[in-house]
Tab-separated table of C-alpha atoms in Angstrom:
chain	number	residue	atom	x	y	z
A	75	MET	CA	-37.766	-73.332	-74.830
A	76	THR	CA	-34.081	-74.662	-74.456
A	77	VAL	CA	-32.191	-71.810	-72.793
A	78	SER	CA	-27.786	-72.294	-72.738
A	79	LEU	CA	-26.362	-72.799	-69.999
A	80	ASP	CA	-22.997	-71.729	-71.413
A	81	PRO	CA	-20.806	-69.958	-68.210
A	82	GLU	CA	-20.196	-67.446	-70.817
A	83	ARG	CA	-23.743	-66.077	-71.097
A	84	ILE	CA	-24.630	-66.237	-67.532
A	85	ILE	CA	-21.535	-64.533	-66.828
A	86	GLU	CA	-22.313	-61.697	-68.838
A	87	ARG	CA	-26.097	-61.946	-67.519
A	88	VAL	CA	-24.429	-61.157	-64.210
A	89	ARG	CA	-21.994	-58.759	-65.079
A	90	ALA	CA	-24.188	-56.852	-66.487
A	91	ALA	CA	-27.014	-56.882	-63.842
A	92	ALA	CA	-24.082	-55.882	-61.273
A	93	PRO	CA	-21.155	-54.643	-63.385
A	94	GLY	CA	-19.540	-52.959	-59.976
A	95	ALA	CA	-20.193	-55.085	-57.606
A	96	SER	CA	-16.925	-55.825	-54.612
A	97	GLY	CA	-17.205	-59.560	-54.911
A	98	TYR	CA	-19.402	-62.173	-56.432
A	99	TRP	CA	-21.002	-64.964	-53.780
A	100	VAL	CA	-22.925	-67.729	-54.404
A	101	ALA	CA	-26.361	-68.776	-52.424
A	102	PHE	CA	-24.548	-72.133	-51.749
A	103	SER	CA	-27.206	-74.526	-50.065
A	104	GLY	CA	-24.637	-77.364	-51.537
A	105	GLY	CA	-28.125	-78.741	-53.731
A	106	VAL	CA	-28.310	-79.154	-57.493
A	107	ASP	CA	-29.401	-75.909	-58.365
A	108	SER	CA	-26.816	-73.879	-56.265
A	109	SER	CA	-24.663	-76.575	-57.225
A	110	VAL	CA	-25.359	-75.828	-61.057
A	111	LEU	CA	-24.766	-72.078	-60.429
A	112	LEU	CA	-21.426	-72.139	-58.352
A	113	ASP	CA	-19.978	-74.730	-60.918
A	114	LEU	CA	-20.995	-71.989	-63.694
A	115	LEU	CA	-19.645	-68.869	-62.900
A	116	ALA	CA	-16.401	-71.126	-61.443
A	117	GLU	CA	-15.608	-71.799	-64.568
A	118	GLY	CA	-16.473	-68.741	-65.677
A	119	ARG	CA	-14.908	-66.600	-63.032
A	120	GLU	CA	-11.992	-65.003	-65.050
A	121	GLN	CA	-14.152	-62.535	-67.263
A	122	LEU	CA	-16.311	-60.940	-63.512
A	123	PRO	CA	-15.024	-58.307	-62.547
A	124	ALA	CA	-14.343	-59.037	-58.958
A	125	PRO	CA	-13.302	-61.726	-56.653
A	126	LEU	CA	-16.162	-65.015	-56.915
A	127	ALA	CA	-16.969	-66.806	-53.888
A	128	ALA	CA	-19.921	-68.723	-52.104
A	129	VAL	CA	-21.760	-68.599	-48.773
A	130	HIS	CA	-23.564	-71.396	-46.657
A	131	VAL	CA	-26.562	-70.512	-44.609
A	132	HIS	CA	-26.786	-73.575	-41.862
A	133	HIS	CA	-30.370	-73.458	-40.401
A	134	GLY	CA	-30.195	-76.141	-37.983
A	135	LEU	CA	-33.197	-77.547	-39.170
A	136	GLN	CA	-32.140	-80.658	-40.262
A	137	ALA	CA	-29.846	-83.841	-38.450
A	138	GLU	CA	-28.318	-83.274	-41.585
A	139	ALA	CA	-27.101	-79.847	-41.533
A	140	ASP	CA	-23.838	-80.731	-40.348
A	141	ALA	CA	-22.869	-83.064	-42.768
A	142	TRP	CA	-24.256	-80.190	-45.731
A	143	ALA	CA	-22.130	-77.641	-44.330
A	144	GLU	CA	-19.206	-79.743	-44.939
A	145	HIS	CA	-19.625	-80.251	-48.513
A	146	CYS	CA	-20.553	-77.408	-49.306
A	147	ALA	CA	-17.165	-76.603	-47.503
A	148	GLU	CA	-15.352	-79.363	-48.894
A	149	ARG	CA	-16.902	-78.622	-52.981
A	150	ALA	CA	-16.215	-74.727	-52.601
A	151	ALA	CA	-12.625	-75.632	-51.645
A	152	ARG	CA	-11.977	-78.126	-54.822
A	153	LEU	CA	-13.258	-75.397	-57.155
A	154	GLY	CA	-10.761	-73.396	-55.140
A	155	LEU	CA	-13.205	-71.358	-53.866
A	156	PRO	CA	-13.403	-69.603	-50.137
A	157	LEU	CA	-16.893	-70.375	-48.655
A	158	VAL	CA	-18.112	-67.815	-45.679
A	159	ARG	CA	-20.491	-70.026	-42.882
A	160	LEU	CA	-23.349	-67.714	-41.661
A	161	ALA	CA	-25.619	-69.934	-38.760
A	162	VAL	CA	-29.206	-68.802	-38.388
A	163	ASP	CA	-31.863	-70.143	-35.745
A	164	ALA	CA	-34.814	-70.642	-38.044
A	165	ARG	CA	-37.404	-72.390	-36.190
A	166	ALA	CA	-40.839	-71.239	-36.816
A	167	ALA	CA	-42.394	-68.908	-33.700
A	168	PRO	CA	-45.803	-71.049	-32.656
A	169	GLY	CA	-48.240	-70.726	-35.515
A	170	ALA	CA	-46.433	-69.725	-37.528
A	171	SER	CA	-45.235	-70.939	-40.992
A	172	PRO	CA	-42.113	-72.993	-40.707
A	173	GLU	CA	-41.476	-72.425	-44.930
A	174	ALA	CA	-41.784	-68.811	-43.924
A	175	ALA	CA	-39.980	-68.846	-41.117
A	176	ALA	CA	-36.934	-70.270	-42.227
A	177	ARG	CA	-36.886	-67.745	-46.123
A	178	GLU	CA	-36.911	-64.545	-43.742
A	179	ALA	CA	-34.580	-66.319	-41.620
A	180	ARG	CA	-31.877	-66.877	-44.224
A	181	TYR	CA	-32.708	-63.363	-46.078
A	182	ARG	CA	-32.149	-61.918	-42.421
A	183	VAL	CA	-28.733	-63.748	-41.793
A	184	LEU	CA	-27.639	-62.385	-45.524
A	185	ALA	CA	-28.811	-59.168	-45.601
A	186	ASP	CA	-27.171	-58.702	-42.499
A	187	TRP	CA	-23.558	-60.106	-43.869
A	188	LEU	CA	-23.259	-59.344	-47.205
A	189	PRO	CA	-20.460	-56.637	-48.291
A	190	ALA	CA	-20.981	-53.383	-49.033
A	191	GLY	CA	-21.651	-53.358	-52.629
A	192	GLY	CA	-21.234	-57.815	-52.790
A	193	ALA	CA	-23.815	-59.559	-55.181
A	194	LEU	CA	-25.240	-62.305	-53.761
A	195	LEU	CA	-26.381	-64.718	-56.257
A	196	SER	CA	-29.240	-66.889	-56.002
A	197	ALA	CA	-30.219	-70.383	-58.534
A	198	HIS	CA	-33.639	-69.269	-58.527
A	199	HIS	CA	-34.947	-70.922	-62.215
A	200	ARG	CA	-38.446	-70.988	-64.032
A	201	ASP	CA	-40.073	-73.523	-62.032
A	202	ASP	CA	-39.206	-72.273	-58.636
A	203	GLN	CA	-40.539	-68.503	-60.702
A	204	ALA	CA	-44.304	-70.329	-61.559
A	205	GLU	CA	-44.247	-72.038	-58.228
A	206	THR	CA	-44.034	-68.739	-56.831
A	207	LEU	CA	-46.342	-67.366	-58.544
A	208	LEU	CA	-49.340	-69.991	-57.904
A	209	LEU	CA	-48.592	-69.737	-54.103
A	210	GLN	CA	-49.083	-65.466	-54.017
A	211	LEU	CA	-52.524	-66.234	-56.441
A	212	LEU	CA	-53.638	-68.457	-54.046
A	213	ARG	CA	-53.092	-66.058	-50.985
A	214	GLY	CA	-54.978	-63.249	-53.015
A	215	ALA	CA	-51.699	-60.955	-53.688
A	216	GLY	CA	-52.159	-58.241	-55.709
A	217	PRO	CA	-49.136	-57.220	-58.963
A	218	ASP	CA	-46.550	-57.103	-57.038
A	219	GLY	CA	-46.866	-60.497	-55.094
A	220	LEU	CA	-47.951	-61.850	-58.777
A	221	ALA	CA	-44.631	-61.106	-60.008
A	222	GLY	CA	-42.894	-63.449	-58.279
A	223	MET	CA	-39.015	-62.679	-58.021
A	224	PRO	CA	-37.675	-60.421	-59.344
A	225	ALA	CA	-33.751	-60.730	-61.649
A	226	VAL	CA	-32.300	-58.259	-59.798
A	227	ALA	CA	-33.262	-56.459	-56.236
A	228	SER	CA	-31.519	-54.560	-53.519
A	229	LEU	CA	-30.543	-56.162	-50.407
A	230	GLY	CA	-28.728	-54.949	-47.556
A	231	ARG	CA	-26.017	-52.924	-48.402
A	232	GLY	CA	-25.548	-54.934	-52.013
A	233	VAL	CA	-27.623	-56.704	-54.453
A	234	LEU	CA	-29.243	-59.968	-54.906
A	235	LEU	CA	-29.529	-61.346	-58.313
A	236	ARG	CA	-30.802	-64.815	-60.118
A	237	PRO	CA	-29.507	-65.501	-63.230
A	238	LEU	CA	-30.981	-68.587	-63.581
A	239	LEU	CA	-35.047	-67.879	-63.620
A	240	ASP	CA	-35.478	-68.768	-67.285
A	241	VAL	CA	-33.954	-71.481	-67.431
A	242	PRO	CA	-36.441	-75.380	-66.237
A	243	ARG	CA	-34.951	-77.419	-63.765
A	244	THR	CA	-35.048	-80.093	-66.075
A	245	GLN	CA	-31.845	-78.547	-67.481
A	246	LEU	CA	-30.323	-77.711	-64.202
A	247	GLU	CA	-30.397	-81.661	-63.236
A	248	ALA	CA	-28.828	-82.201	-66.827
A	249	ARG	CA	-25.987	-79.994	-66.522
A	250	ALA	CA	-25.692	-81.093	-62.911
A	251	ARG	CA	-25.345	-85.169	-64.458
A	252	VAL	CA	-23.281	-83.795	-67.416
A	253	ARG	CA	-20.671	-82.470	-65.080
A	254	SER	CA	-21.117	-85.198	-63.170
A	255	LEU	CA	-21.891	-82.690	-59.487
A	256	VAL	CA	-22.548	-84.287	-56.335
A	257	TRP	CA	-25.356	-82.716	-54.423
A	258	SER	CA	-27.384	-82.541	-51.253
A	259	GLU	CA	-30.601	-83.192	-51.136
A	260	ASP	CA	-32.997	-81.974	-48.376
A	261	PRO	CA	-35.808	-84.392	-47.526
A	262	SER	CA	-38.118	-81.709	-46.444
A	263	ASN	CA	-38.344	-80.900	-50.360
A	264	ALA	CA	-40.599	-84.085	-50.355
A	265	ASP	CA	-42.245	-83.374	-47.644
A	266	ARG	CA	-46.212	-81.951	-49.099
A	267	ARG	CA	-47.387	-80.261	-45.872
A	268	PHE	CA	-45.524	-77.586	-46.740
A	269	ASP	CA	-47.735	-75.553	-49.542
A	270	ARG	CA	-44.736	-75.120	-51.897
A	271	ASN	CA	-44.585	-78.971	-52.052
A	272	TYR	CA	-47.603	-79.553	-52.666
A	273	ILE	CA	-47.162	-77.098	-55.316
A	274	ARG	CA	-44.125	-78.807	-57.197
A	275	HIS	CA	-45.332	-81.958	-56.212
A	276	GLU	CA	-49.104	-82.308	-56.928
A	277	LEU	CA	-50.115	-79.138	-58.459
A	278	LEU	CA	-48.247	-78.395	-60.640
A	279	PRO	CA	-48.258	-81.918	-62.515
A	280	MET	CA	-51.454	-81.588	-62.473
A	281	LEU	CA	-51.659	-78.598	-64.543
A	282	GLU	CA	-48.918	-80.063	-67.177
A	283	THR	CA	-51.561	-82.844	-67.746
A	284	ARG	CA	-53.762	-80.507	-69.330
A	285	TRP	CA	-51.272	-78.009	-70.196
A	286	PRO	CA	-48.213	-79.316	-70.729
A	287	ALA	CA	-46.111	-75.951	-70.924
A	288	ALA	CA	-47.731	-74.939	-67.617
A	289	ARG	CA	-44.302	-73.750	-66.064
A	290	ALA	CA	-42.951	-71.617	-68.950
A	291	VAL	CA	-46.518	-69.757	-69.455
A	292	ILE	CA	-46.740	-69.160	-65.644
A	293	ALA	CA	-43.295	-68.225	-65.103
A	294	ARG	CA	-44.219	-65.500	-68.356
A	295	ALA	CA	-47.398	-64.736	-66.752
A	296	ALA	CA	-45.064	-63.082	-63.831
A	297	GLY	CA	-43.069	-61.232	-66.069
A	298	LEU	CA	-46.123	-59.403	-67.196
A	299	GLN	CA	-47.141	-58.797	-63.609
A	300	ALA	CA	-43.983	-57.150	-62.693
A	301	GLU	CA	-44.668	-54.509	-66.200
A	302	ALA	CA	-47.852	-53.828	-64.153
A	303	SER	CA	-45.835	-53.584	-60.893
A	304	ARG	CA	-43.428	-51.426	-62.417
A	305	LEU	CA	-46.688	-49.222	-63.656
A	306	LEU	CA	-48.255	-48.908	-60.564
A	307	ALA	CA	-45.235	-47.768	-58.570
A	308	GLN	CA	-44.948	-44.779	-61.394
A	309	VAL	CA	-47.859	-43.663	-60.892
A	310	ALA	CA	-47.955	-43.505	-56.689
A	311	GLU	CA	-44.854	-42.290	-57.028
A	312	GLN	CA	-46.596	-39.066	-59.280
A	313	ASP	CA	-49.826	-38.722	-56.784
A	314	LEU	CA	-47.266	-39.244	-53.780
A	315	ALA	CA	-45.491	-36.174	-55.470
A	316	VAL	CA	-49.016	-34.455	-54.592
A	317	VAL	CA	-49.991	-36.097	-50.943
A	318	ALA	CA	-47.247	-35.703	-49.508
A	319	GLY	CA	-47.251	-34.269	-46.285
A	320	ARG	CA	-44.878	-31.061	-45.057
A	321	VAL	CA	-43.049	-33.499	-42.812
A	322	PRO	CA	-41.113	-35.581	-44.231
A	323	GLY	CA	-42.533	-38.955	-45.414
A	324	THR	CA	-46.113	-38.547	-44.325
A	325	LEU	CA	-49.028	-38.268	-46.220
A	326	ASP	CA	-51.820	-34.971	-46.203
A	327	CYS	CA	-55.132	-36.369	-45.321
A	328	GLU	CA	-56.959	-34.006	-47.430
A	329	ARG	CA	-54.812	-34.138	-51.200
A	330	LEU	CA	-55.170	-38.385	-50.086
A	331	LEU	CA	-59.495	-37.996	-50.071
A	332	ALA	CA	-59.152	-36.028	-53.500
A	333	LEU	CA	-57.953	-39.448	-55.379
A	334	ASP	CA	-59.829	-41.537	-56.510
A	335	ALA	CA	-60.806	-45.405	-54.104
A	336	ASP	CA	-58.127	-47.270	-56.629
A	337	ARG	CA	-55.175	-44.774	-56.633
A	338	GLN	CA	-55.763	-43.977	-53.054
A	339	ARG	CA	-54.704	-48.064	-52.136
A	340	ASN	CA	-52.210	-48.382	-54.317
A	341	LEU	CA	-50.813	-45.409	-52.678
A	342	LEU	CA	-50.793	-46.868	-49.420
A	343	ARG	CA	-48.955	-49.791	-50.777
A	344	HIS	CA	-46.518	-47.973	-52.104
A	345	TRP	CA	-46.205	-45.553	-49.606
A	346	LEU	CA	-45.830	-48.415	-46.990
A	347	ARG	CA	-43.313	-50.356	-48.976
A	348	ARG	CA	-40.987	-46.988	-48.708
A	349	ALA	CA	-41.541	-46.981	-45.197
A	350	GLY	CA	-40.079	-50.079	-45.391
A	351	LEU	CA	-42.991	-51.676	-43.224
A	352	ARG	CA	-44.864	-55.171	-43.832
A	353	LEU	CA	-48.422	-54.427	-45.988
A	354	PRO	CA	-50.829	-55.456	-43.807
A	355	SER	CA	-54.074	-57.952	-44.849
A	356	GLN	CA	-56.832	-56.406	-47.417
A	357	ARG	CA	-59.545	-55.660	-44.562
A	358	VAL	CA	-56.849	-53.272	-42.592
A	359	LEU	CA	-56.271	-51.335	-45.451
A	360	GLU	CA	-58.989	-50.998	-46.475
A	361	HIS	CA	-60.143	-50.178	-42.804
A	362	LEU	CA	-56.921	-47.465	-42.735
A	363	ARG	CA	-58.249	-46.210	-45.890
A	364	ARG	CA	-61.609	-45.499	-45.100
A	365	THR	CA	-61.198	-44.419	-41.841
A	366	VAL	CA	-57.812	-42.575	-40.937
A	367	PRO	CA	-58.234	-39.915	-43.528
A	368	ALA	CA	-61.588	-38.812	-43.089
A	369	ALA	CA	-61.535	-38.923	-39.487
A	370	ARG	CA	-62.542	-35.227	-37.441
A	371	PRO	CA	-60.008	-33.314	-37.552
A	372	ASP	CA	-59.522	-33.147	-33.655
A	373	ALA	CA	-59.334	-37.348	-33.812
A	374	MET	CA	-55.790	-39.244	-33.406
A	375	PRO	CA	-56.797	-42.204	-34.609
A	376	VAL	CA	-54.634	-45.198	-35.165
A	377	VAL	CA	-54.409	-48.600	-37.270
A	378	ARG	CA	-51.666	-51.597	-35.911
A	379	TRP	CA	-51.180	-55.036	-38.026
A	380	ALA	CA	-48.056	-57.085	-37.349
A	381	GLY	CA	-45.254	-55.338	-38.567
A	382	GLY	CA	-47.047	-52.079	-38.781
A	383	GLU	CA	-49.108	-49.305	-37.633
A	384	VAL	CA	-50.032	-45.697	-39.203
A	385	ARG	CA	-51.314	-42.963	-37.198
A	386	ARG	CA	-53.014	-39.275	-37.959
A	387	HIS	CA	-52.386	-36.032	-36.511
A	388	ARG	CA	-53.306	-32.237	-37.552
A	389	GLY	CA	-54.173	-33.817	-41.008
A	390	LEU	CA	-51.358	-36.067	-41.736
A	391	LEU	CA	-50.602	-40.073	-41.810
A	392	TYR	CA	-47.624	-41.161	-40.059
A	393	ALA	CA	-46.501	-44.849	-41.261
A	394	MET	CA	-44.362	-46.693	-38.593
A	395	ALA	CA	-42.780	-49.777	-37.048
A	396	PRO	CA	-45.160	-50.824	-33.681
A	397	LEU	CA	-44.285	-48.358	-30.996
A	398	PRO	CA	-43.560	-50.281	-27.480
A	399	ALA	CA	-44.196	-47.872	-24.276
A	400	PRO	CA	-41.741	-45.268	-23.770
A	401	ALA	CA	-39.238	-46.063	-21.129
A	402	LEU	CA	-35.974	-45.098	-20.465
A	403	ALA	CA	-34.045	-48.899	-19.533
A	404	GLY	CA	-32.014	-47.430	-17.089
A	405	ARG	CA	-28.166	-49.329	-18.544
A	406	HIS	CA	-28.004	-45.549	-19.202
A	407	GLY	CA	-25.115	-43.192	-17.447
A	408	LEU	CA	-24.620	-39.212	-17.491
A	409	TRP	CA	-24.795	-38.618	-21.400
A	410	HIS	CA	-21.075	-36.897	-22.724
A	411	GLY	CA	-22.317	-36.517	-26.499
A	412	GLU	CA	-21.598	-40.287	-27.527
A	413	THR	CA	-23.466	-41.507	-30.170
A	414	LEU	CA	-26.323	-43.223	-28.163
A	415	LYS	CA	-29.082	-45.495	-29.390
A	416	LEU	CA	-31.392	-46.329	-27.293
A	417	PRO	CA	-33.945	-48.845	-28.711
A	418	GLU	CA	-36.778	-48.425	-26.369
A	419	LEU	CA	-37.582	-44.686	-27.320
A	420	GLY	CA	-36.428	-46.240	-31.153
A	421	GLY	CA	-34.121	-43.103	-32.059
A	422	THR	CA	-30.540	-42.531	-31.802
A	423	LEU	CA	-29.363	-39.351	-29.435
A	424	GLN	CA	-26.688	-37.277	-31.373
A	425	TRP	CA	-23.812	-34.522	-30.510
A	426	MET	CA	-23.859	-32.081	-33.549
A	427	PRO	CA	-21.108	-29.193	-32.888
A	428	GLY	CA	-22.638	-25.536	-33.540
A	429	GLU	CA	-24.730	-23.320	-31.544
A	430	GLY	CA	-25.952	-24.834	-28.946
A	431	VAL	CA	-25.212	-26.342	-24.936
A	432	ASP	CA	-22.621	-24.968	-23.653
A	433	ALA	CA	-19.637	-27.885	-24.031
A	434	SER	CA	-18.175	-27.958	-20.472
A	435	LEU	CA	-22.048	-28.941	-19.470
A	436	ILE	CA	-21.188	-32.567	-21.673
A	437	GLY	CA	-18.192	-32.842	-20.672
A	438	ALA	CA	-19.294	-33.062	-17.047
A	439	GLY	CA	-22.099	-34.985	-18.082
A	440	LEU	CA	-26.389	-34.527	-18.502
A	441	ARG	CA	-28.925	-36.896	-17.047
A	442	LEU	CA	-31.687	-38.102	-19.833
A	443	GLU	CA	-35.256	-38.185	-18.452
A	444	LEU	CA	-38.433	-38.595	-20.382
A	445	ARG	CA	-41.170	-36.444	-19.629
A	446	ARG	CA	-43.327	-36.766	-16.307
A	447	GLY	CA	-45.528	-33.571	-16.898
A	448	GLY	CA	-45.254	-30.113	-15.596
A	449	GLU	CA	-42.096	-29.812	-17.268
A	450	ARG	CA	-41.027	-25.790	-17.010
A	451	LEU	CA	-38.078	-24.269	-19.644
A	452	ARG	CA	-37.373	-20.540	-20.494
A	453	ALA	CA	-35.521	-21.237	-23.353
A	454	VAL	CA	-33.188	-19.819	-25.526
A	455	GLY	CA	-34.157	-16.313	-26.893
A	456	ARG	CA	-37.766	-16.297	-24.733
A	457	ARG	CA	-38.268	-13.732	-22.030
A	458	GLU	CA	-40.458	-16.506	-19.874
A	459	HIS	CA	-41.225	-19.838	-19.088
A	460	GLN	CA	-43.352	-22.068	-20.149
A	461	SER	CA	-44.829	-25.469	-20.392
A	462	LEU	CA	-42.789	-27.860	-22.174
A	463	LYS	CA	-46.348	-29.602	-22.756
A	464	HIS	CA	-47.270	-25.907	-24.494
A	465	LEU	CA	-44.108	-25.616	-26.121
A	466	LEU	CA	-44.101	-29.059	-27.409
A	467	GLN	CA	-48.203	-28.682	-29.159
A	468	ALA	CA	-46.829	-25.091	-30.457
A	469	ALA	CA	-43.991	-26.900	-32.165
A	470	GLY	CA	-46.479	-29.770	-34.387
A	471	ILE	CA	-44.306	-32.786	-32.110
A	472	PRO	CA	-47.362	-35.786	-32.549
A	473	PRO	CA	-48.367	-36.478	-28.814
A	474	TRP	CA	-45.943	-40.569	-29.320
A	475	GLU	CA	-43.092	-38.530	-30.459
A	476	ARG	CA	-43.565	-36.296	-26.818
A	477	GLU	CA	-43.843	-39.979	-24.202
A	478	ARG	CA	-40.171	-41.085	-26.305
A	479	LEU	CA	-38.989	-38.308	-26.245
A	480	PRO	CA	-35.301	-38.033	-23.774
A	481	LEU	CA	-34.692	-34.938	-22.221
A	482	LEU	CA	-31.267	-33.684	-20.998
A	483	TYR	CA	-30.690	-32.789	-16.895
A	484	ALA	CA	-27.893	-31.441	-14.994
A	485	GLY	CA	-29.091	-32.260	-12.023
A	486	ASP	CA	-32.410	-31.151	-11.293
A	487	ARG	CA	-31.921	-28.157	-13.744
A	488	LEU	CA	-33.869	-29.511	-17.537
A	489	VAL	CA	-30.664	-28.071	-19.866
A	490	ALA	CA	-32.170	-29.202	-23.156
A	491	VAL	CA	-34.789	-30.856	-25.640
A	492	PRO	CA	-32.715	-32.379	-28.059
A	493	SER	CA	-33.604	-30.785	-31.535
A	494	LEU	CA	-35.226	-27.992	-30.385
A	495	TRP	CA	-34.476	-26.037	-27.093
A	496	VAL	CA	-31.629	-24.999	-24.905
A	497	ALA	CA	-32.491	-23.435	-22.006
A	498	GLU	CA	-31.631	-19.582	-21.698
A	499	GLY	CA	-27.620	-20.045	-19.438
A	500	CYS	CA	-26.778	-23.175	-20.617
A	501	GLN	CA	-25.640	-22.566	-23.953
A	502	GLY	CA	-22.525	-21.571	-25.195
A	503	LEU	CA	-20.723	-18.744	-25.514
A	504	PRO	CA	-19.825	-16.967	-28.727
A	505	GLY	CA	-16.175	-17.720	-29.242
A	506	GLY	CA	-16.287	-21.240	-26.973
A	507	ARG	CA	-17.210	-24.787	-27.441
A	508	ALA	CA	-21.202	-25.541	-27.885
A	509	GLY	CA	-23.004	-27.994	-29.356
A	510	MET	CA	-26.835	-29.092	-30.299
A	511	PRO	CA	-27.803	-32.569	-29.155
A	512	ARG	CA	-29.834	-33.776	-31.552
A	513	TRP	CA	-32.800	-36.335	-31.492
A	514	SER	CA	-33.570	-38.481	-34.843
A	515	ARG	CA	-37.131	-39.002	-34.261
A	516	LEU	CA	-37.579	-35.488	-33.970
A	517	GLU	CA	-35.805	-34.544	-37.124
A	518	PRO	CA	-38.152	-34.278	-39.835
A	519	PHE	CA	-40.428	-32.514	-37.479
A	520	VAL	CA	-36.900	-30.128	-37.597
A	521	ARG	CA	-37.210	-30.017	-41.268
A	522	SER	CA	-40.155	-29.272	-41.877
A	523	ARG	CA	-40.422	-25.560	-39.326
A	524	PRO	CA	-40.356	-22.798	-41.316
A	525	ASP	CA	-37.472	-20.959	-41.215
């Protein structure tokens, strides 16, 4: 099927996908695909509701990388368009895929840079979609992977658009010749050692000798898988409404076990994606499904994989990024109420005006410490001192959160446990200035406590 590459048609597609975008940036590598997309949009730029520009990512992986960046700058200038240059270290770690490392590095730097409300436009086309489906199929992917690349997806603070997904590569190349475009060729695109290149140059041409429409049919199959994936997500959302635990972001083990095995798997994948975690392998997911929800009540099992972990506590499943050993970096002086990010503990400490610690203590500065064991606290409104261990257990705080909870001291006196308690005698007086230190990791537990 011949698809029109009329600029008005492509512009209309972009406008419909992101009508309120703060700006439109073409991901411009200098290759033929992105050169054609930039040319199309530049021709119809007056019809866009926001400014058009280009962005180039310098990977530094090829000797020609500097020349490619200069070519992109010259082409953008010739079209009268601004060009943003981004640099990234895309080298793969030992044993990692160079293709995957470069792709992840590129999307990471683009997501971090993309302005709020901005639309990034990629020149992925129908042949790319067919290659992606075959690649995912050979990796054993399910409907999400076999759905290929979506035409619209969130990216950082904006959106990623792929307006050429139904256009074959041959048509892009034909337009490039008609328009006398000059583009760069990445020699690595011909290297058959890379999986996608092997599919592009060996597997797909072989399939087309038997099935001439193979690329179009495979790309159409990706669309059907995307439809199935959306339906599975809807089922998972319905199940999540029933299985969600009392602590935000958790799953109730007893309710999860009431689902059949297929819906358990579907819900677990959906839940992990919502948590922003990379999915585990099928083997790890099955181990998680079979063992963790059904563990004995007093057990606290954990399943880890590269990019995530799931823990169980008091009948609830918690999903999180891998937790490092708890430690304070030793670079923090006295805390005076400023917003303080503690990446070594995975959270943020903030001061929230209202009832809580007397502001004069914050003004003088409080020292941050982790639990060492044996701490005792007489919280405001309580008659006796109690062990902090007992208080945290009674509040339902999981052990891994107790280990990573920064405590606030004035000298040797424990003044406050952020988000939870203030020591008697350290609270603000009625009418005086006060506030509560808030620890971001504990806020879900605070919100789930009964009034």
